[in-house]
Structures are given as structure tokens and as C-alpha cells.
Amino acid sequence: MDVTTTREGLNLIVSVGGRVDGANATEFQAALESAIQPDDHGVVMDMGNLRYISSAGLDVILSVAKAVRKQNAKLVGCSLSGSVREVFAISGFDRIVPICDSQADALQALDD
């Protein structure tokens, strides 16, 4: 798993690559929690390089989505590969976390 972060104004962009599963979900959650700041307007989770996500990874995303909502911010996902998009659709996570095709679309969705 690879997690990198950048900022675009008051928005945090988190790029996730590789695999997120039970073996590294705790590390994934710690990386996200340490990156999110109380004054963030929104968080874009770019999953373009994510090859696999397990239910443990989905649990982390749900936890982060709840935390972000508590600070009146938004979480938007983007650039999901076919298999990761399918996991989001089957699990219903695409109804919890809005999914956009690109990072630019996700940043725009934060302003809507």
C-alpha cells in the first residue's frame, strides 16, 4: 500500500495505491487520520492506483467519512479501477462516498 497526500487550497488529496486489506488497514487508517486537518473543507481520495480493497479497507473509509462529516467537510472518491469500482458498487459504498471519474471532477464536487 502506498499513501501520499497533497493539498489544493483547503482540500486534502489522498492518493492510495496497491492493496488495502486486513494486513495494512490499521496503517491506512493512521495515515488518513494524521493527514486530515480540522480546517479541511474536503477530502478527495484518489484510488486510481488502488488494485484491491478488502472489507477492512472499506471499514477504514467509512470511519474516515464519518469523521470528515463531523467536521462539516466532504469525502469524495475518484479514479476507481474496474475491480475497485465493482467492490464499491456491490457493497453500496458508492452511495456513502460520492465517486467521480477524475480528481478534477472530485474537487469540483467538493464545491457543489
mmCIF file of C-alpha atoms in Angstrom:
data_model
loop_
_atom_site.group_PDB
_atom_site.id
_atom_site.type_symbol
_atom_site.label_atom_id
_atom_site.label_comp_id
_atom_site.label_asym_id
_atom_site.label_seq_id
_atom_site.Cartn_x
_atom_site.Cartn_y
_atom_site.Cartn_z
ATOM 1 C CA MET A 1 0.000 0.000 0.000
ATOM 2 C CA ASP A 2 1.156 3.475 -0.836
ATOM 3 C CA VAL A 3 -0.487 6.638 0.540
ATOM 4 C CA THR A 4 0.577 10.124 -0.486
ATOM 5 C CA THR A 5 -1.094 13.428 0.288
ATOM 6 C CA THR A 6 -1.158 16.865 -1.301
ATOM 7 C CA ARG A 7 -3.257 19.949 -0.706
ATOM 8 C CA GLU A 8 -5.320 22.016 -3.086
ATOM 9 C CA GLY A 9 -6.409 25.073 -1.124
ATOM 10 C CA LEU A 10 -8.481 23.866 1.820
ATOM 11 C CA ASN A 11 -8.877 20.407 0.302
ATOM 12 C CA LEU A 12 -6.770 17.352 1.066
ATOM 13 C CA ILE A 13 -5.993 14.965 -1.780
ATOM 14 C CA VAL A 14 -5.073 11.441 -0.684
ATOM 15 C CA SER A 15 -3.682 9.124 -3.365
ATOM 16 C CA VAL A 16 -3.883 5.433 -2.489
ATOM 17 C CA GLY A 17 -2.097 2.704 -4.423
ATOM 18 C CA GLY A 18 -1.503 -1.011 -4.220
ATOM 19 C CA ARG A 19 -3.654 -3.119 -1.905
ATOM 20 C CA VAL A 20 -5.597 -2.194 1.206
ATOM 21 C CA ASP A 21 -6.579 -5.228 3.256
ATOM 22 C CA GLY A 22 -6.590 -6.600 6.778
ATOM 23 C CA ALA A 23 -2.805 -6.690 6.880
ATOM 24 C CA ASN A 24 -2.424 -2.922 6.443
ATOM 25 C CA ALA A 25 -5.840 -1.400 7.271
ATOM 26 C CA THR A 26 -4.602 -0.023 10.602
ATOM 27 C CA GLU A 27 -1.680 1.657 8.858
ATOM 28 C CA PHE A 28 -4.077 3.016 6.208
ATOM 29 C CA GLN A 29 -6.353 4.491 8.874
ATOM 30 C CA ALA A 30 -3.439 6.061 10.758
ATOM 31 C CA ALA A 31 -2.145 7.664 7.548
ATOM 32 C CA LEU A 32 -5.547 9.155 6.770
ATOM 33 C CA GLU A 33 -6.246 10.361 10.294
ATOM 34 C CA SER A 34 -2.865 12.059 10.590
ATOM 35 C CA ALA A 35 -3.306 13.823 7.229
ATOM 36 C CA ILE A 36 -6.813 15.210 7.772
ATOM 37 C CA GLN A 37 -6.775 18.636 9.410
ATOM 38 C CA PRO A 38 -9.685 20.184 11.353
ATOM 39 C CA ASP A 39 -9.980 23.067 8.864
ATOM 40 C CA ASP A 40 -10.093 20.873 5.739
ATOM 41 C CA HIS A 41 -13.056 21.777 3.533
ATOM 42 C CA GLY A 42 -12.986 18.414 1.794
ATOM 43 C CA VAL A 43 -11.035 15.246 1.180
ATOM 44 C CA VAL A 44 -10.516 13.653 -2.230
ATOM 45 C CA MET A 45 -9.469 10.022 -2.114
ATOM 46 C CA ASP A 46 -7.823 9.267 -5.459
ATOM 47 C CA MET A 47 -7.883 5.495 -5.914
ATOM 48 C CA GLY A 48 -6.563 5.375 -9.463
ATOM 49 C CA ASN A 49 -3.616 3.205 -8.430
ATOM 50 C CA LEU A 50 -5.543 1.055 -5.949
ATOM 51 C CA ARG A 51 -5.637 -2.520 -7.232
ATOM 52 C CA TYR A 52 -7.566 -4.139 -4.366
ATOM 53 C CA ILE A 53 -9.568 -3.169 -1.292
ATOM 54 C CA SER A 54 -10.998 -5.578 1.264
ATOM 55 C CA SER A 55 -13.813 -5.090 3.745
ATOM 56 C CA ALA A 56 -11.189 -3.950 6.280
ATOM 57 C CA GLY A 57 -10.220 -1.145 3.884
ATOM 58 C CA LEU A 58 -13.864 -0.239 3.344
ATOM 59 C CA ASP A 59 -14.308 -0.036 7.131
ATOM 60 C CA VAL A 60 -11.469 2.493 7.259
ATOM 61 C CA ILE A 61 -13.076 4.592 4.529
ATOM 62 C CA LEU A 62 -16.405 4.500 6.380
ATOM 63 C CA SER A 63 -14.711 5.598 9.600
ATOM 64 C CA VAL A 64 -12.934 8.445 7.814
ATOM 65 C CA ALA A 65 -16.147 9.500 6.042
ATOM 66 C CA LYS A 66 -17.901 9.781 9.419
ATOM 67 C CA ALA A 67 -15.010 11.761 10.917
ATOM 68 C CA VAL A 68 -14.919 14.135 7.941
ATOM 69 C CA ARG A 69 -18.681 14.700 8.163
ATOM 70 C CA LYS A 70 -18.353 15.552 11.864
ATOM 71 C CA GLN A 71 -16.121 18.480 10.896
ATOM 72 C CA ASN A 72 -18.657 19.578 8.256
ATOM 73 C CA ALA A 73 -16.415 18.553 5.377
ATOM 74 C CA LYS A 74 -16.962 16.169 2.460
ATOM 75 C CA LEU A 75 -15.216 12.990 1.330
ATOM 76 C CA VAL A 76 -15.247 12.196 -2.392
ATOM 77 C CA GLY A 77 -13.561 9.269 -4.138
ATOM 78 C CA CYS A 78 -12.230 9.294 -7.672
ATOM 79 C CA SER A 79 -10.475 7.372 -10.436
ATOM 80 C CA LEU A 80 -11.555 3.912 -9.261
ATOM 81 C CA SER A 81 -10.355 0.996 -11.379
ATOM 82 C CA GLY A 82 -12.920 -1.501 -12.646
ATOM 83 C CA SER A 83 -12.455 -4.040 -9.859
ATOM 84 C CA VAL A 84 -12.372 -1.445 -7.055
ATOM 85 C CA ARG A 85 -15.414 0.317 -8.541
ATOM 86 C CA GLU A 86 -17.210 -3.035 -8.568
ATOM 87 C CA VAL A 87 -16.432 -3.577 -4.852
ATOM 88 C CA PHE A 88 -17.806 -0.109 -4.080
ATOM 89 C CA ALA A 89 -20.971 -0.799 -6.085
ATOM 90 C CA ILE A 90 -21.612 -4.273 -4.644
ATOM 91 C CA SER A 91 -21.035 -3.109 -1.080
ATOM 92 C CA GLY A 92 -23.130 0.050 -1.514
ATOM 93 C CA PHE A 93 -20.185 2.316 -0.701
ATOM 94 C CA ASP A 94 -20.845 4.296 -3.865
ATOM 95 C CA ARG A 95 -23.993 5.534 -2.067
ATOM 96 C CA ILE A 96 -21.983 6.509 1.036
ATOM 97 C CA VAL A 97 -18.991 8.114 -0.680
ATOM 98 C CA PRO A 98 -19.649 10.020 -3.915
ATOM 99 C CA ILE A 99 -17.446 8.688 -6.728
ATOM 100 C CA CYS A 100 -16.118 10.852 -9.571
ATOM 101 C CA ASP A 101 -14.238 9.854 -12.710
ATOM 102 C CA SER A 102 -11.297 12.212 -12.171
ATOM 103 C CA GLN A 103 -9.545 14.203 -9.481
ATOM 104 C CA ALA A 104 -10.674 17.435 -11.151
ATOM 105 C CA ASP A 105 -14.310 16.267 -11.045
ATOM 106 C CA ALA A 106 -13.906 15.294 -7.373
ATOM 107 C CA LEU A 107 -12.520 18.711 -6.469
ATOM 108 C CA GLN A 108 -15.445 20.305 -8.299
ATOM 109 C CA ALA A 109 -17.887 18.050 -6.395
ATOM 110 C CA LEU A 110 -16.499 19.355 -3.107
ATOM 111 C CA ASP A 111 -17.627 22.835 -4.119
ATOM 112 C CA ASP A 112 -21.154 21.754 -5.110
#
